[in-house]
PDB file of C-alpha atoms in Angstrom:
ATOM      1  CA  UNK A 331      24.434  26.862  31.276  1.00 67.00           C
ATOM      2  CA  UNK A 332      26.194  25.958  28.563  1.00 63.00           C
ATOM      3  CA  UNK A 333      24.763  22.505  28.038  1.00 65.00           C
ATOM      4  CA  UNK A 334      21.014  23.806  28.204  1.00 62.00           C
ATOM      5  CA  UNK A 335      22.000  26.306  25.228  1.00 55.00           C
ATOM      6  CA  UNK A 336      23.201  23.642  23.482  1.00 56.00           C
ATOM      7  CA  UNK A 337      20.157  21.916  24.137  1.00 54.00           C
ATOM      8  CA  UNK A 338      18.153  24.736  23.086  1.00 52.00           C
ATOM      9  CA  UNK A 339      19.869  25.148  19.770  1.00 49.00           C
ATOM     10  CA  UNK A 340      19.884  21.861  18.348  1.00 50.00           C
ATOM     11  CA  UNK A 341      16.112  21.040  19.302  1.00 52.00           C
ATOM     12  CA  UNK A 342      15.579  24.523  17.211  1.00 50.00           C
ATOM     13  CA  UNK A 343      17.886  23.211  14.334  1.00 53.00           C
ATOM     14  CA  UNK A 344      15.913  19.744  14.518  1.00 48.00           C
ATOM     15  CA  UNK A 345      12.953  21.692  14.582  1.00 48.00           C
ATOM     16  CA  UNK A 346      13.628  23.999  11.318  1.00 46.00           C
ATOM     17  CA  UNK A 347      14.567  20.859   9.580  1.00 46.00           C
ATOM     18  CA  UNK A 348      11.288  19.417  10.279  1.00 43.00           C
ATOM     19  CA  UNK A 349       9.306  22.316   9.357  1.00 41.00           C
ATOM     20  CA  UNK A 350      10.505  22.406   6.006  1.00 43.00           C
ATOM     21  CA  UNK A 351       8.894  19.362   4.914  1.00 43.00           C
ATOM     22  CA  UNK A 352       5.826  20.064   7.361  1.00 44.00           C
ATOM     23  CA  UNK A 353       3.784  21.716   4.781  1.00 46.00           C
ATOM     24  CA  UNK A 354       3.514  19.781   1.530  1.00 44.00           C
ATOM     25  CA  UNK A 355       1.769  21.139  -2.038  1.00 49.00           C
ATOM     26  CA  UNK A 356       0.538  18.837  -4.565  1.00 45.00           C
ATOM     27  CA  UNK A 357       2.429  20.799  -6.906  1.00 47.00           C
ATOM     28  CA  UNK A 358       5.550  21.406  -5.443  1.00 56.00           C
ATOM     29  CA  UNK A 359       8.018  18.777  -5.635  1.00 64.00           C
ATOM     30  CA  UNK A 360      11.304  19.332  -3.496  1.00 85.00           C
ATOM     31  CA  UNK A 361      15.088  17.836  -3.945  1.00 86.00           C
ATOM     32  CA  UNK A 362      16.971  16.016  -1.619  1.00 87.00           C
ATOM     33  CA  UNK A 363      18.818  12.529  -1.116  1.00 92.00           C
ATOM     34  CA  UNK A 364      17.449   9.333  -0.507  1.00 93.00           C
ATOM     35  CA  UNK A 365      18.397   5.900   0.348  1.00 92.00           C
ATOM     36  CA  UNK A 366      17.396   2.535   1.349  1.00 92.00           C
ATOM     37  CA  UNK A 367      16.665   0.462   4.386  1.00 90.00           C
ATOM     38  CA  UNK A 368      18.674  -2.127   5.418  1.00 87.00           C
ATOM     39  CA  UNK A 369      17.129  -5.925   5.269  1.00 89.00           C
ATOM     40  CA  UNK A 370      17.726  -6.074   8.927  1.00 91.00           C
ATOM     41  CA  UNK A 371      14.167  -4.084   8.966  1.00 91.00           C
ATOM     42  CA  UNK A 372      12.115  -6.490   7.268  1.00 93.00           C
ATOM     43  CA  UNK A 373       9.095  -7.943   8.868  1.00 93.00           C
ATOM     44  CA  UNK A 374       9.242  -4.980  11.528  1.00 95.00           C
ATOM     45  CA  UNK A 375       6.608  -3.036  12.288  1.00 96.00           C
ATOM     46  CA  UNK A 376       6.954   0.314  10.938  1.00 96.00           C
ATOM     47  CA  UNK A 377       5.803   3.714  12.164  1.00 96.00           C
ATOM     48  CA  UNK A 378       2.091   3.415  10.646  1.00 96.00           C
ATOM     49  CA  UNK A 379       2.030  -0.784  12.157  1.00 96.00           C
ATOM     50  CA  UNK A 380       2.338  -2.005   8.794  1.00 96.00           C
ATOM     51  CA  UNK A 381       5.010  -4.637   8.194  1.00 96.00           C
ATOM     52  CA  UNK A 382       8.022  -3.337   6.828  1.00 95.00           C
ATOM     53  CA  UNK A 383       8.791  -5.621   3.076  1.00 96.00           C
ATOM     54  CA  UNK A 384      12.035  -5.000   0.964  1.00 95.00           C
ATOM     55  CA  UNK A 385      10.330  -6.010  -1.811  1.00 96.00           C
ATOM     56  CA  UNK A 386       7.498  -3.240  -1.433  1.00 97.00           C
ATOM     57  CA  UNK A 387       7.446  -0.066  -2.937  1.00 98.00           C
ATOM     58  CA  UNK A 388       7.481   2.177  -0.155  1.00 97.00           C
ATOM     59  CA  UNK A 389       9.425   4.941   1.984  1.00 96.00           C
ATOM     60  CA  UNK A 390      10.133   6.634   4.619  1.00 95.00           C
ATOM     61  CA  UNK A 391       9.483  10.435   5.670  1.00 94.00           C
ATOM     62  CA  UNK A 392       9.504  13.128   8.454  1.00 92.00           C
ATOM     63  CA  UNK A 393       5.838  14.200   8.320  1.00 92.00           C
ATOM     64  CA  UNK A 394       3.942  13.123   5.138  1.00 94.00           C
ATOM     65  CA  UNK A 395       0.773  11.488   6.163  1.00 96.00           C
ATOM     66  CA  UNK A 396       0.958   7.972   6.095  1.00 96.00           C
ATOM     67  CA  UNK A 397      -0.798   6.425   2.889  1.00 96.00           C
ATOM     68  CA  UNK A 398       0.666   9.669   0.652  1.00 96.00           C
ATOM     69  CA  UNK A 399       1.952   8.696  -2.701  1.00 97.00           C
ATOM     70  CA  UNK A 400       4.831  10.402  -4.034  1.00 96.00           C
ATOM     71  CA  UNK A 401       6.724  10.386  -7.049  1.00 97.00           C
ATOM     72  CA  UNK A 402      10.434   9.931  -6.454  1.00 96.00           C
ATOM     73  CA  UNK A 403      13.185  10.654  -9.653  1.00 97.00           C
ATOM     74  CA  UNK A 404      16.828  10.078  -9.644  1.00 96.00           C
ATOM     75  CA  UNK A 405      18.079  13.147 -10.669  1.00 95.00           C
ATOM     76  CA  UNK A 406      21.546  11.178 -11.730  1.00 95.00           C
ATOM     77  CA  UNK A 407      19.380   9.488 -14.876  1.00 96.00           C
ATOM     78  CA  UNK A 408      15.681  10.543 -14.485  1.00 96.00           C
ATOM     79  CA  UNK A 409      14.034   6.966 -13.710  1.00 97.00           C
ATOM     80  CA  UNK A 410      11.114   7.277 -11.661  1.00 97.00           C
ATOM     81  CA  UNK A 411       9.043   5.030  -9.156  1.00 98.00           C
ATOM     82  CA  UNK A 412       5.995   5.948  -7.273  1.00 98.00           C
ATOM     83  CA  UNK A 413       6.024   5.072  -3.598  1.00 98.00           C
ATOM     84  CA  UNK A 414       3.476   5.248  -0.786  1.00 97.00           C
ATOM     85  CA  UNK A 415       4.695   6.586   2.602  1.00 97.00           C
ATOM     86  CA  UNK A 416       4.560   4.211   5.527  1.00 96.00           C
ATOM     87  CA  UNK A 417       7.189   4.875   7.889  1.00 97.00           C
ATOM     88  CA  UNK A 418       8.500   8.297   9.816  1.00 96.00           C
ATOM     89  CA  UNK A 419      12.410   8.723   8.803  1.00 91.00           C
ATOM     90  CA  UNK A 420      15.165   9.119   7.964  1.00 91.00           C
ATOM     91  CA  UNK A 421      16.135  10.629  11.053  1.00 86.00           C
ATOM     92  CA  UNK A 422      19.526  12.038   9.138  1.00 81.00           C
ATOM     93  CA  UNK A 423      19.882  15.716   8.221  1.00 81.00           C
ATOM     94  CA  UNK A 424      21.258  14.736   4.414  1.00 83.00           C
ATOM     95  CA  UNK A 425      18.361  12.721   3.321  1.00 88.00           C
ATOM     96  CA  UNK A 426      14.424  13.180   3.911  1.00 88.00           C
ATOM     97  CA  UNK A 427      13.414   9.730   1.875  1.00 92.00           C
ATOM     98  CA  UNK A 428      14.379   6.298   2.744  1.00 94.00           C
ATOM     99  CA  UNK A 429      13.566   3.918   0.784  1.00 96.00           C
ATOM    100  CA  UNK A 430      12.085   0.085   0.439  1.00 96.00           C
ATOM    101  CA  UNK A 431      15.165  -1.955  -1.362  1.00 95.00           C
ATOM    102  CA  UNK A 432      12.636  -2.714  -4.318  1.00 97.00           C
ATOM    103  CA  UNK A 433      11.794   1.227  -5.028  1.00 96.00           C
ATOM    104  CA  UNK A 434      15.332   2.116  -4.664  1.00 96.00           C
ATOM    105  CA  UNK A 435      16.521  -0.341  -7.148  1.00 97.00           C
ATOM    106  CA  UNK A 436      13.707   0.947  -9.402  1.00 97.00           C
ATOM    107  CA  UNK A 437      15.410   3.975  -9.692  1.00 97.00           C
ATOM    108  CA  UNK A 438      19.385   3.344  -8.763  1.00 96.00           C
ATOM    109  CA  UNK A 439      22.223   0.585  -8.346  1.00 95.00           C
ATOM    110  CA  UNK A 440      21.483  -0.061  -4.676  1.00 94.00           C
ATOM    111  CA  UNK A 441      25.348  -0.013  -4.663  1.00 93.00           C
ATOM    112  CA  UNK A 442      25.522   3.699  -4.733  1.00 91.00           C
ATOM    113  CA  UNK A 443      23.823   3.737  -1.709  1.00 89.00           C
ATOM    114  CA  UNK A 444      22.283   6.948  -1.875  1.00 93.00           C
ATOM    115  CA  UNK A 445      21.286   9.610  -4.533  1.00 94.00           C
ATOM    116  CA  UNK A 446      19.819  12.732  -5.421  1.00 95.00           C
ATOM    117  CA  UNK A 447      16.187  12.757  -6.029  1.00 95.00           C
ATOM    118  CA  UNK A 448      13.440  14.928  -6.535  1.00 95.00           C
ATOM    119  CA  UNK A 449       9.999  14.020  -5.291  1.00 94.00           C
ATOM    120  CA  UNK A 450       6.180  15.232  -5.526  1.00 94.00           C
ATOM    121  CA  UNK A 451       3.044  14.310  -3.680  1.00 95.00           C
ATOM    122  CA  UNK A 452       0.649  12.579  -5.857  1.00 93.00           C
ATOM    123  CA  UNK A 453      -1.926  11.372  -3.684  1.00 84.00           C
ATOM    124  CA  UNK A 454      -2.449  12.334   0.223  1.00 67.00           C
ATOM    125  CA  UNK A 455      -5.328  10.138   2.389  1.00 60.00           C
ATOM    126  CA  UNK A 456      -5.928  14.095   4.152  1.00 54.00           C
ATOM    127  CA  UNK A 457      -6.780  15.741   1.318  1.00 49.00           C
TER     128      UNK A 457
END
């Protein structure tokens, strides 16, 4: 009993934290943290079959369409780099962006690891 109502809440909790990000607005741009992949994941496929590159600029997110540019500032020192979504991730409740080692850099001393950005939808393939 016990174990299916634990069941039950964390698939809703999972579920909230998905939703959140589920609906996106051109306008709207959201805060959270991101970070970078490890170069263990180059030349894997990713989510959308593409082959994942360091060097790229691209990231990772929960439910943006594949192909969606976004615009992703550090909020630590306001650089910005514009990505292009290719990958489903991070599957970690404190972050909702990881990153390609190359866009990351662009923005932050990959030796912080992770920081606090703010991000907007520039372009989506849906709309």
């Amino acid at each position: 009993m016990l174990k299916n109502f634990t069941l039950v809440l964390v698939t809703a909790i999972l579920s909230l934290a998905t939703y959140s990000f589920a609906d996106h607005n051109v306008a709207d741009a959201k805060t959270s943290y991101a970070s970078y992949y490890h170069s263990k994941f180059n030349g894997r496929k990713t989510a959308s079959g593409e082959i994942f590159d360091n060097n790229k600029l691209t990231a990772a997110h929960r439910s943006l369409p594949f192909g969606t540019e976004i615009k992703i500032t550090n909020l630590k020192n306001g650089k910005e780099v514009i990505v292009e979504v290719n990958d489903r991730g991070p599957f970690h409740s404190s972050r909702v962006l990881d990153m390609s080692r190359a866009a990351f850099a662009a923005i932050a001393n990959p030796s912080e690891g992770k920081v606090p950005v703010s991000f907007e939808v520039i372009t989506d393939d849906e709309n």
